Amino acid sequence: MRSLFCSLFFILVSAKCVVADEKTAASIKLTMGEPRVIVRGIRPEEQIWGPYQFPRPYKVGDRYLVSVHVKNDDISNYGSTALWFESRDKGETWKEVDASIAQECGLVLPNGDRVYMPPESGIDVSDYKTTPWNKYTPAYDFSKQAKPGTLPVPDGMTFWMGGTTIYAFNADRLPANLSKKEWTLFRIPKGETEPKLEHASVDWPFLTRVVHVSRSGKKILKSIFPRGNPKIGPDGAIWVSVFSGEGHLNPANGQYSPYYSAEIFRSEDNGKSFQRRAHLEYEADGHEFPYKSGGFSDSDFEFMPDGSIVWFLRSTWYSYTGKEWDPMYMTRSTDGGHTWSKPIKFDNVGILPRLCTLENGVTLLCYARPGTFVRAALNDSGTKWTEPLVVMTPDDRSSLANKPVADPTFHDWDGSCNNPEIIPLDKNSALIFYSDFYYPDKNGVKRKTILCRKITVER
C-alpha cells in the first residue's frame, strides 16, 4: 500500500511539473522595439565586408558604450582603433566619443577593480627565417626552442581558401619573444580613474600559436586575446571563453588537429592570472558532427539558476569550407565546468552566440547568419528555450541593396555581418546590437549601419 501511495504521489508530482513547465513555456513572450541607429557608415557597394561591422557593447554606470570595427576583417587589424559611441538614454540616441574610453569598459570585479582585455592585432613575422620542410627528419627534435628570428618546423599545417597557408606551433617551441602565454589587460583599481597596463599570465597547456602566410609571403602571428565576453561567476572568479588558432595541439595527446577548439578560462586572483577550466575538441568523425567544418570557435556560456552552466558553440568558418552557415551546438556542465556533456545540435545556424541573464532571472541567447535571432530559456537548466524571435530575416535581402544584383553573393543575400551582441538593459529587457548593410539614410541611400533594439521579456 505504501509503495502504491508513493507511486501515485510521484505521478501527481510529475504531472504537476509538466503542467508547470508548459505554463512557464506559454507565459514567456519576447518582443522587440524599433531599431535605433548608432552609426551609419559606407555604402555596401564600396566594401561589402569588413568596415562598419562587429559592434561590441559595454555598460559603464548609467552609460552604454559600443565599439565598431572600421577596418578590414583581418588578423592584422583586430587591435586597430575602433569607432566608439555612447548612449546616456538607454540606447535611444548615440553620439561618437573618443576611442580612449575603451579602457573604462572593463568588467567590475568583486574587489571593486575594473579590468578590460582589449583585442590585439597579430604580429608581423615576415622577417623571421622559416626552417625548410626538408629539415624535418626522424631525428628532428620538437622539444627544442627556436633561436631568435627563426620559426621551427611546424607541428601542423592547414590551408584557407584564397591561398593562405596556416602553420601551427607549440608556443613553447617558438623564440622566447613569441612564446609568452599572457593577455594584455588594463586595470582601473577601485577608487582610481587612470587605467594601468598589465599582462595576465595564462596557464594554457599545449598553447598553439598559428602563423598565417599569404600568397605574397607575408607572415602574421595571430594574437591569442580572449574573444569572449568576460563575466563574474557565482564563485566570484572571472570566467571568459576563448578559442584556439586555426589548428591546435590536442592537450589530451599532443596531436595536431586542423580545427578550432573552444576553451573557458578562470581567474581567482582578480585577473592577475588565468587557468583553463574547460577544453572542447571538435569531433570531426563524419558521424555525430559534419566533417566539413572549422571546429568549435566563437562561443559563450551562462550560469543557470539550477547551478549548471550552458555553453553554446559556433561550428562554421567560411575560409575552411566555403559555407557561411552550419549548426550551433550546445553543451552543459553540472560540476562547475570541470566536465561537459557531449555537444548536441541546437539550431541550424549560430554565428557568435551571446548570452545574458536579466534581473528577472530570464536568460537570453542571440545568434545569427543568415538572419538574427533571440531566444529565452524556459527552465532553470537551460534545456528548454522559446522559439526564435526573428530580429532580421534569414531570407534573401539582396533586393534591398542600392544596386541589386541578379546573382547575389552570400553577403549580398544576408546583408549583415551577423555578429550580434546582447546585454541587459533593465529588469525585464536587453539591448541587442547588430549590423544592417541596407539601412537607409535620410536620403534613402542604403548604408552599412550599426543598430540596437530593445528586447523585452513578457510573462
Tab-separated table of C-alpha atoms in Angstrom:
chain	number	residue	atom	x	y	z
A	1	MET	CA	0.000	0.000	0.000
A	2	ARG	CA	2.823	2.358	0.925
A	3	SER	CA	4.533	1.531	-2.400
A	4	LEU	CA	1.299	2.280	-4.275
A	5	PHE	CA	0.904	5.610	-2.449
A	6	CYS	CA	4.496	6.604	-3.307
A	7	SER	CA	3.929	5.716	-6.942
A	8	LEU	CA	0.722	7.766	-7.101
A	9	PHE	CA	2.446	10.682	-5.353
A	10	PHE	CA	5.314	10.554	-7.865
A	11	ILE	CA	2.860	10.535	-10.778
A	12	LEU	CA	0.963	13.514	-9.354
A	13	VAL	CA	4.153	15.493	-8.718
A	14	SER	CA	5.462	14.657	-12.196
A	15	ALA	CA	2.180	15.738	-13.761
A	16	LYS	CA	2.303	18.998	-11.810
A	17	CYS	CA	5.856	19.608	-13.016
A	18	VAL	CA	4.833	19.009	-16.626
A	19	VAL	CA	1.883	21.389	-16.294
A	20	ALA	CA	4.078	23.997	-14.590
A	21	ASP	CA	6.709	23.667	-17.289
A	22	GLU	CA	4.091	24.052	-20.030
A	23	LYS	CA	2.668	27.066	-18.202
A	24	THR	CA	6.131	28.617	-17.972
A	25	ALA	CA	6.757	27.977	-21.656
A	26	ALA	CA	3.485	29.629	-22.612
A	27	SER	CA	3.993	32.596	-20.298
A	28	ILE	CA	7.298	33.873	-21.715
A	29	LYS	CA	6.985	36.130	-24.726
A	30	LEU	CA	9.723	38.123	-26.428
A	31	THR	CA	9.012	41.409	-28.177
A	32	MET	CA	11.319	43.941	-29.790
A	33	GLY	CA	11.309	47.689	-30.139
A	34	GLU	CA	12.193	49.841	-33.112
A	35	PRO	CA	15.801	49.900	-34.351
A	36	ARG	CA	17.965	52.772	-33.107
A	37	VAL	CA	20.857	53.985	-35.234
A	38	ILE	CA	24.287	54.014	-33.615
A	39	VAL	CA	26.276	54.918	-36.736
A	40	ARG	CA	25.808	54.890	-40.499
A	41	GLY	CA	28.896	54.045	-42.499
A	42	ILE	CA	29.851	53.418	-46.101
A	43	ARG	CA	27.592	52.146	-48.855
A	44	PRO	CA	27.790	48.336	-49.107
A	45	GLU	CA	28.903	48.506	-52.733
A	46	GLU	CA	32.027	50.369	-51.567
A	47	GLN	CA	33.115	47.361	-49.475
A	48	ILE	CA	30.633	44.655	-48.630
A	49	TRP	CA	32.731	43.058	-45.871
A	50	GLY	CA	34.973	44.497	-43.174
A	51	PRO	CA	34.297	48.123	-42.156
A	52	TYR	CA	31.287	49.110	-40.030
A	53	GLN	CA	30.757	45.697	-38.527
A	54	PHE	CA	31.231	43.711	-35.310
A	55	PRO	CA	29.629	46.009	-32.693
A	56	ARG	CA	30.732	45.284	-29.136
A	57	PRO	CA	28.698	46.859	-26.319
A	58	TYR	CA	29.513	47.650	-22.702
A	59	LYS	CA	27.623	49.105	-19.744
A	60	VAL	CA	29.554	51.589	-17.614
A	61	GLY	CA	27.457	53.025	-14.807
A	62	ASP	CA	24.382	54.571	-16.394
A	63	ARG	CA	26.033	54.760	-19.823
A	64	TYR	CA	26.072	52.314	-22.703
A	65	LEU	CA	29.148	52.223	-24.914
A	66	VAL	CA	29.765	50.335	-28.138
A	67	SER	CA	32.832	49.881	-30.317
A	68	VAL	CA	32.511	49.479	-34.089
A	69	HIS	CA	35.149	47.873	-36.304
A	70	VAL	CA	36.012	50.102	-39.290
A	71	LYS	CA	38.989	48.271	-40.837
A	72	ASN	CA	39.337	45.171	-42.995
A	73	ASP	CA	38.418	41.913	-41.281
A	74	ASP	CA	41.972	40.664	-40.910
A	75	ILE	CA	44.065	39.300	-38.035
A	76	SER	CA	46.439	42.220	-38.599
A	77	ASN	CA	43.636	44.639	-37.658
A	78	TYR	CA	41.972	43.106	-34.596
A	79	GLY	CA	43.596	45.665	-32.330
A	80	SER	CA	43.141	48.642	-34.648
A	81	THR	CA	41.439	51.708	-33.245
A	82	ALA	CA	37.676	51.345	-33.467
A	83	LEU	CA	34.973	53.987	-33.512
A	84	TRP	CA	33.259	54.384	-30.142
A	85	PHE	CA	29.756	55.593	-29.364
A	86	GLU	CA	27.932	56.448	-26.154
A	87	SER	CA	24.287	56.480	-25.090
A	88	ARG	CA	23.020	58.093	-21.891
A	89	ASP	CA	19.349	57.351	-22.546
A	90	LYS	CA	19.340	53.537	-22.627
A	91	GLY	CA	20.148	53.189	-26.299
A	92	GLU	CA	17.654	55.678	-27.705
A	93	THR	CA	20.302	58.069	-29.063
A	94	TRP	CA	24.044	57.779	-29.626
A	95	LYS	CA	26.995	60.102	-30.088
A	96	GLU	CA	30.600	59.405	-31.034
A	97	VAL	CA	33.184	59.601	-28.244
A	98	ASP	CA	36.959	59.358	-28.133
A	99	ALA	CA	38.434	55.870	-28.516
A	100	SER	CA	40.387	56.298	-25.271
A	101	ILE	CA	37.163	55.450	-23.467
A	102	ALA	CA	37.824	51.776	-24.289
A	103	GLN	CA	39.932	51.286	-21.180
A	104	GLU	CA	36.985	52.313	-18.999
A	105	CYS	CA	34.848	49.478	-20.374
A	106	GLY	CA	36.168	46.698	-18.206
A	107	LEU	CA	34.419	44.164	-16.054
A	108	VAL	CA	33.781	45.301	-12.471
A	109	LEU	CA	35.317	42.787	-10.076
A	110	PRO	CA	34.170	41.863	-6.554
A	111	ASN	CA	37.124	43.834	-5.133
A	112	GLY	CA	35.983	46.998	-6.946
A	113	ASP	CA	38.651	46.966	-9.670
A	114	ARG	CA	37.629	47.273	-13.308
A	115	VAL	CA	39.545	45.181	-15.872
A	116	TYR	CA	39.452	45.410	-19.671
A	117	MET	CA	41.090	42.931	-22.051
A	118	PRO	CA	41.431	44.668	-25.427
A	119	PRO	CA	41.525	42.973	-28.826
A	120	GLU	CA	45.055	42.646	-30.157
A	121	SER	CA	46.420	42.605	-33.694
A	122	GLY	CA	48.691	39.879	-34.993
A	123	ILE	CA	52.474	40.301	-35.130
A	124	ASP	CA	54.267	40.583	-38.458
A	125	VAL	CA	56.952	37.883	-38.527
A	126	SER	CA	57.720	38.143	-42.238
A	127	ASP	CA	61.396	38.740	-41.430
A	128	TYR	CA	61.676	35.517	-39.456
A	129	LYS	CA	63.597	32.715	-41.102
A	130	THR	CA	61.457	29.653	-41.802
A	131	THR	CA	63.003	26.247	-41.210
A	132	PRO	CA	62.760	24.313	-44.516
A	133	TRP	CA	60.470	21.305	-44.501
A	134	ASN	CA	63.306	19.108	-45.758
A	135	LYS	CA	64.951	19.620	-42.366
A	136	TYR	CA	62.133	17.541	-40.894
A	137	THR	CA	63.736	14.142	-40.380
A	138	PRO	CA	63.002	11.285	-37.941
A	139	ALA	CA	65.702	12.805	-35.754
A	140	TYR	CA	64.172	16.313	-35.671
A	141	ASP	CA	63.876	17.478	-32.061
A	142	PHE	CA	60.458	19.016	-31.405
A	143	SER	CA	61.391	19.773	-27.793
A	144	LYS	CA	63.901	22.493	-28.631
A	145	GLN	CA	63.034	26.178	-28.573
A	146	ALA	CA	63.762	28.004	-31.826
A	147	LYS	CA	66.531	30.558	-31.984
A	148	PRO	CA	65.665	34.289	-32.135
A	149	GLY	CA	64.363	35.325	-35.545
A	150	THR	CA	63.601	31.733	-36.555
A	151	LEU	CA	60.404	29.718	-36.931
A	152	PRO	CA	60.841	25.965	-36.369
A	153	VAL	CA	59.297	23.139	-38.374
A	154	PRO	CA	55.537	23.448	-37.685
A	155	ASP	CA	53.615	20.996	-35.541
A	156	GLY	CA	50.863	21.060	-38.154
A	157	MET	CA	49.581	22.879	-41.198
A	158	THR	CA	46.263	23.703	-42.850
A	159	PHE	CA	45.006	25.953	-45.642
A	160	TRP	CA	42.329	28.542	-46.268
A	161	MET	CA	40.634	29.424	-49.498
A	162	GLY	CA	42.361	32.277	-51.252
A	163	GLY	CA	45.827	30.846	-50.826
A	164	THR	CA	46.559	31.338	-47.115
A	165	THR	CA	48.765	28.682	-45.536
A	166	ILE	CA	48.498	28.362	-41.768
A	167	TYR	CA	51.355	26.905	-39.739
A	168	ALA	CA	50.732	25.783	-36.155
A	169	PHE	CA	53.427	25.817	-33.472
A	170	ASN	CA	53.511	24.666	-29.891
A	171	ALA	CA	54.136	28.045	-28.233
A	172	ASP	CA	56.939	26.553	-26.137
A	173	ARG	CA	58.926	25.892	-29.339
A	174	LEU	CA	58.832	29.462	-30.606
A	175	PRO	CA	61.566	32.014	-29.846
A	176	ALA	CA	61.273	33.451	-26.338
A	177	ASN	CA	59.760	36.750	-27.510
A	178	LEU	CA	56.916	34.879	-29.258
A	179	SER	CA	56.293	32.146	-26.695
A	180	LYS	CA	54.777	34.251	-23.913
A	181	LYS	CA	51.485	32.996	-22.511
A	182	GLU	CA	49.751	36.184	-21.439
A	183	TRP	CA	46.860	38.511	-22.155
A	184	THR	CA	47.062	42.286	-22.183
A	185	LEU	CA	44.861	43.815	-19.511
A	186	PHE	CA	44.021	47.350	-18.408
A	187	ARG	CA	43.068	47.710	-14.751
A	188	ILE	CA	41.429	50.670	-13.052
A	189	PRO	CA	41.907	49.984	-9.331
A	190	LYS	CA	38.996	50.674	-7.001
A	191	GLY	CA	38.744	54.362	-6.192
A	192	GLU	CA	41.023	55.408	-9.052
A	193	THR	CA	40.334	56.710	-12.558
A	194	GLU	CA	43.516	56.014	-14.513
A	195	PRO	CA	43.952	52.597	-16.168
A	196	LYS	CA	47.155	50.668	-15.557
A	197	LEU	CA	48.630	48.330	-18.178
A	198	GLU	CA	49.185	44.759	-17.013
A	199	HIS	CA	49.891	41.367	-18.548
A	200	ALA	CA	47.945	38.472	-17.056
A	201	SER	CA	49.675	35.099	-17.144
A	202	VAL	CA	47.664	32.378	-18.888
A	203	ASP	CA	48.088	28.717	-17.962
A	204	TRP	CA	47.233	27.229	-21.368
A	205	PRO	CA	48.538	23.654	-21.757
A	206	PHE	CA	49.757	22.982	-25.296
A	207	LEU	CA	49.037	26.571	-26.308
A	208	THR	CA	49.328	26.601	-30.090
A	209	ARG	CA	50.284	29.764	-31.964
A	210	VAL	CA	49.434	29.981	-35.658
A	211	VAL	CA	51.169	31.923	-38.412
A	212	HIS	CA	49.155	32.959	-41.471
A	213	VAL	CA	51.262	33.021	-44.631
A	214	SER	CA	49.645	34.892	-47.521
A	215	ARG	CA	50.294	34.250	-51.192
A	216	SER	CA	52.609	37.264	-51.158
A	217	GLY	CA	54.712	35.616	-48.445
A	218	LYS	CA	53.669	37.937	-45.615
A	219	LYS	CA	53.649	36.089	-42.295
A	220	ILE	CA	51.411	37.164	-39.387
A	221	LEU	CA	51.454	35.506	-35.965
A	222	LYS	CA	47.848	35.546	-34.764
A	223	SER	CA	47.123	37.039	-31.333
A	224	ILE	CA	45.555	34.961	-28.546
A	225	PHE	CA	43.386	37.570	-26.794
A	226	PRO	CA	40.048	36.212	-25.476
A	227	ARG	CA	37.252	36.773	-27.985
A	228	GLY	CA	34.513	36.041	-25.457
A	229	ASN	CA	32.896	38.460	-23.035
A	230	PRO	CA	34.327	38.037	-19.510
A	231	LYS	CA	31.831	37.639	-16.686
A	232	ILE	CA	31.834	37.080	-12.942
A	233	GLY	CA	30.805	33.583	-11.918
A	234	PRO	CA	28.830	32.588	-8.816
A	235	ASP	CA	32.205	31.750	-7.252
A	236	GLY	CA	33.426	35.338	-7.640
A	237	ALA	CA	36.028	34.350	-10.248
A	238	ILE	CA	36.413	35.872	-13.719
A	239	TRP	CA	35.282	33.475	-16.449
A	240	VAL	CA	35.898	34.019	-20.167
A	241	SER	CA	35.533	31.954	-23.339
A	242	VAL	CA	38.366	31.681	-25.848
A	243	PHE	CA	39.147	29.597	-28.900
A	244	SER	CA	42.330	28.268	-30.404
A	245	GLY	CA	44.010	29.358	-33.583
A	246	GLU	CA	43.337	27.759	-36.949
A	247	GLY	CA	44.649	24.365	-35.915
A	248	HIS	CA	45.924	23.351	-32.489
A	249	LEU	CA	47.548	20.595	-30.450
A	250	ASN	CA	45.074	18.476	-28.519
A	251	PRO	CA	46.173	18.683	-24.863
A	252	ALA	CA	44.945	15.133	-24.269
A	253	ASN	CA	47.532	13.598	-26.583
A	254	GLY	CA	49.618	16.384	-28.138
A	255	GLN	CA	48.372	15.534	-31.614
A	256	TYR	CA	47.637	18.217	-34.194
A	257	SER	CA	44.055	18.996	-35.202
A	258	PRO	CA	43.265	21.360	-38.102
A	259	TYR	CA	40.123	22.593	-36.323
A	260	TYR	CA	39.374	25.258	-33.746
A	261	SER	CA	38.918	24.168	-30.142
A	262	ALA	CA	36.763	26.032	-27.630
A	263	GLU	CA	38.125	26.944	-24.196
A	264	ILE	CA	36.956	28.516	-20.945
A	265	PHE	CA	39.420	30.167	-18.553
A	266	ARG	CA	39.032	31.351	-14.952
A	267	SER	CA	40.878	33.799	-12.748
A	268	GLU	CA	40.707	33.536	-8.967
A	269	ASP	CA	43.104	36.439	-8.345
A	270	ASN	CA	41.183	39.310	-9.946
A	271	GLY	CA	42.761	38.943	-13.369
A	272	LYS	CA	46.406	38.548	-12.398
A	273	SER	CA	46.438	35.029	-13.841
A	274	PHE	CA	44.070	32.699	-15.700
A	275	GLN	CA	43.785	28.919	-15.648
A	276	ARG	CA	41.954	26.762	-18.144
A	277	ARG	CA	38.747	25.264	-16.777
A	278	ALA	CA	37.342	23.685	-19.958
A	279	HIS	CA	38.608	22.465	-23.328
A	280	LEU	CA	36.321	21.175	-26.074
A	281	GLU	CA	37.564	19.374	-29.161
A	282	TYR	CA	35.539	19.326	-32.347
A	283	GLU	CA	34.761	15.689	-33.040
A	284	ALA	CA	35.005	15.633	-36.822
A	285	ASP	CA	34.339	11.941	-37.344
A	286	GLY	CA	31.734	12.272	-40.095
A	287	HIS	CA	29.023	10.797	-37.873
A	288	GLU	CA	27.907	12.825	-34.873
A	289	PHE	CA	29.233	16.034	-36.425
A	290	PRO	CA	29.621	17.118	-40.058
A	291	TYR	CA	33.225	16.684	-41.135
A	292	LYS	CA	33.288	19.824	-43.234
A	293	SER	CA	33.710	22.469	-40.561
A	294	GLY	CA	36.038	24.905	-38.892
A	295	GLY	CA	35.551	23.334	-35.470
A	296	PHE	CA	34.262	24.983	-32.293
A	297	SER	CA	35.231	28.656	-32.381
A	298	ASP	CA	33.210	31.644	-31.127
A	299	SER	CA	31.260	30.622	-28.054
A	300	ASP	CA	29.552	31.914	-24.954
A	301	PHE	CA	28.291	30.438	-21.703
A	302	GLU	CA	25.955	31.379	-18.888
A	303	PHE	CA	25.441	30.323	-15.294
A	304	MET	CA	21.928	28.943	-14.840
A	305	PRO	CA	19.668	29.132	-11.758
A	306	ASP	CA	19.946	25.377	-11.094
A	307	GLY	CA	23.731	25.671	-10.721
A	308	SER	CA	24.597	24.301	-14.153
A	309	ILE	CA	26.426	26.105	-16.960
A	310	VAL	CA	25.232	26.156	-20.573
A	311	TRP	CA	27.767	26.666	-23.360
A	312	PHE	CA	26.859	27.477	-26.973
A	313	LEU	CA	29.331	26.950	-29.810
A	314	ARG	CA	29.734	28.149	-33.380
A	315	SER	CA	30.911	25.468	-35.820
A	316	THR	CA	31.113	27.177	-39.212
A	317	TRP	CA	34.048	29.070	-40.717
A	318	TYR	CA	33.822	30.200	-44.324
A	319	SER	CA	37.528	30.161	-45.121
A	320	TYR	CA	37.678	26.452	-44.304
A	321	THR	CA	34.566	25.298	-46.128
A	322	GLY	CA	33.162	27.995	-48.398
A	323	LYS	CA	29.939	27.826	-46.384
A	324	GLU	CA	28.761	30.723	-44.217
A	325	TRP	CA	26.385	28.732	-42.015
A	326	ASP	CA	26.454	25.477	-40.097
A	327	PRO	CA	24.820	24.213	-36.900
A	328	MET	CA	25.293	25.768	-33.494
A	329	TYR	CA	25.921	23.294	-30.691
A	330	MET	CA	25.136	23.303	-27.004
A	331	THR	CA	26.739	21.537	-24.051
A	332	ARG	CA	26.134	21.653	-20.282
A	333	SER	CA	28.170	21.226	-17.146
A	334	THR	CA	26.753	20.302	-13.755
A	335	ASP	CA	30.061	20.276	-11.872
A	336	GLY	CA	31.300	23.842	-12.205
A	337	GLY	CA	32.755	23.479	-15.689
A	338	HIS	CA	35.079	20.556	-14.963
A	339	THR	CA	33.236	18.156	-17.279
A	340	TRP	CA	30.767	18.735	-20.107
A	341	SER	CA	28.044	16.780	-21.847
A	342	LYS	CA	28.541	15.722	-25.450
A	343	PRO	CA	27.633	18.769	-27.586
A	344	ILE	CA	24.278	18.492	-29.311
A	345	LYS	CA	22.910	20.450	-32.247
A	346	PHE	CA	20.847	23.400	-31.001
A	347	ASP	CA	19.945	25.102	-34.289
A	348	ASN	CA	20.845	25.016	-37.971
A	349	VAL	CA	22.721	28.326	-37.693
A	350	GLY	CA	24.677	30.037	-34.967
A	351	ILE	CA	27.293	32.708	-35.596
A	352	LEU	CA	28.603	34.430	-32.468
A	353	PRO	CA	26.269	33.044	-29.790
A	354	ARG	CA	25.902	35.513	-26.931
A	355	LEU	CA	24.009	35.130	-23.650
A	356	CYS	CA	22.929	37.358	-20.793
A	357	THR	CA	20.709	36.950	-17.749
A	358	LEU	CA	18.255	39.669	-16.758
A	359	GLU	CA	17.420	40.742	-13.210
A	360	ASN	CA	14.129	38.847	-13.520
A	361	GLY	CA	16.126	35.624	-13.861
A	362	VAL	CA	15.458	35.011	-17.559
A	363	THR	CA	18.460	34.036	-19.678
A	364	LEU	CA	18.545	35.347	-23.254
A	365	LEU	CA	20.522	33.975	-26.203
A	366	CYS	CA	21.212	35.701	-29.528
A	367	TYR	CA	22.869	34.248	-32.630
A	368	ALA	CA	22.834	34.707	-36.390
A	369	ARG	CA	23.688	34.047	-40.037
A	370	PRO	CA	21.649	34.026	-42.056
A	371	GLY	CA	19.163	36.044	-40.041
A	372	THR	CA	19.438	37.236	-36.446
A	373	PHE	CA	17.544	35.581	-33.602
A	374	VAL	CA	16.838	35.859	-29.866
A	375	ARG	CA	15.553	33.100	-27.604
A	376	ALA	CA	14.814	32.831	-23.877
A	377	ALA	CA	15.423	29.894	-21.557
A	378	LEU	CA	12.187	28.327	-20.344
A	379	ASN	CA	13.607	26.459	-17.374
A	380	ASP	CA	16.338	26.765	-14.768
A	381	SER	CA	18.619	24.256	-16.502
A	382	GLY	CA	18.653	25.923	-19.922
A	383	THR	CA	17.482	22.735	-21.620
A	384	LYS	CA	14.280	24.290	-22.982
A	385	TRP	CA	14.036	27.522	-24.960
A	386	THR	CA	11.400	29.666	-26.632
A	387	GLU	CA	11.022	29.655	-30.373
A	388	PRO	CA	13.313	32.247	-32.001
A	389	LEU	CA	12.299	35.887	-32.124
A	390	VAL	CA	13.383	36.960	-35.621
A	391	VAL	CA	15.261	40.258	-35.427
A	392	MET	CA	16.436	40.004	-39.054
A	393	THR	CA	15.043	37.619	-41.647
A	394	PRO	CA	17.181	34.691	-42.835
A	395	ASP	CA	15.708	35.094	-46.319
A	396	ASP	CA	17.309	36.797	-49.322
A	397	ARG	CA	17.698	40.538	-48.607
A	398	SER	CA	19.756	41.413	-51.693
A	399	SER	CA	16.830	43.235	-53.324
A	400	LEU	CA	17.220	45.936	-50.637
A	401	ALA	CA	20.642	46.991	-51.962
A	402	ASN	CA	21.256	50.327	-53.669
A	403	LYS	CA	22.167	48.322	-56.758
A	404	PRO	CA	20.509	44.910	-56.558
A	405	VAL	CA	22.291	42.127	-58.408
A	406	ALA	CA	20.673	39.199	-60.164
A	407	ASP	CA	23.185	36.699	-58.827
A	408	PRO	CA	23.978	37.746	-55.226
A	409	THR	CA	26.930	36.593	-53.165
A	410	PHE	CA	26.179	35.335	-49.676
A	411	HIS	CA	26.841	38.710	-48.068
A	412	ASP	CA	24.622	40.384	-50.685
A	413	TRP	CA	21.935	37.863	-49.727
A	414	ASP	CA	22.456	38.231	-45.996
A	415	GLY	CA	23.009	41.986	-45.868
A	416	SER	CA	24.650	41.921	-42.437
A	417	CYS	CA	27.845	40.819	-40.723
A	418	ASN	CA	25.547	38.909	-38.362
A	419	ASN	CA	27.833	39.064	-35.349
A	420	PRO	CA	25.220	40.155	-32.784
A	421	GLU	CA	25.763	41.070	-29.143
A	422	ILE	CA	23.241	41.350	-26.320
A	423	ILE	CA	23.487	42.950	-22.862
A	424	PRO	CA	20.929	43.617	-20.094
A	425	LEU	CA	19.065	46.933	-20.166
A	426	ASP	CA	16.799	46.685	-17.119
A	427	LYS	CA	14.942	44.078	-15.076
A	428	ASN	CA	12.858	42.813	-17.984
A	429	SER	CA	14.715	43.838	-21.129
A	430	ALA	CA	18.005	43.790	-23.013
A	431	LEU	CA	19.630	45.591	-25.934
A	432	ILE	CA	20.680	43.620	-28.993
A	433	PHE	CA	23.356	45.126	-31.250
A	434	TYR	CA	23.769	44.147	-34.899
A	435	SER	CA	24.616	45.452	-38.355
A	436	ASP	CA	22.374	46.071	-41.360
A	437	PHE	CA	24.087	46.675	-44.695
A	438	TYR	CA	20.866	48.001	-46.239
A	439	TYR	CA	19.667	50.579	-43.715
A	440	PRO	CA	18.692	53.860	-45.441
A	441	ASP	CA	19.990	57.308	-44.545
A	442	LYS	CA	17.792	60.408	-44.698
A	443	ASN	CA	18.186	60.456	-48.481
A	444	GLY	CA	17.211	56.830	-48.881
A	445	VAL	CA	20.763	55.672	-49.620
A	446	LYS	CA	21.445	52.276	-48.076
A	447	ARG	CA	24.490	52.257	-45.800
A	448	LYS	CA	26.247	49.758	-43.593
A	449	THR	CA	24.652	50.704	-40.290
A	450	ILE	CA	25.105	49.597	-36.701
A	451	LEU	CA	21.783	49.330	-34.862
A	452	CYS	CA	20.420	48.378	-31.472
A	453	ARG	CA	16.933	47.270	-30.447
A	454	LYS	CA	15.224	46.707	-27.140
A	455	ILE	CA	14.219	43.105	-26.462
A	456	THR	CA	11.532	42.800	-23.785
A	457	VAL	CA	10.590	39.698	-21.818
A	458	GLU	CA	6.876	39.493	-21.056
A	459	ARG	CA	5.402	36.981	-18.631
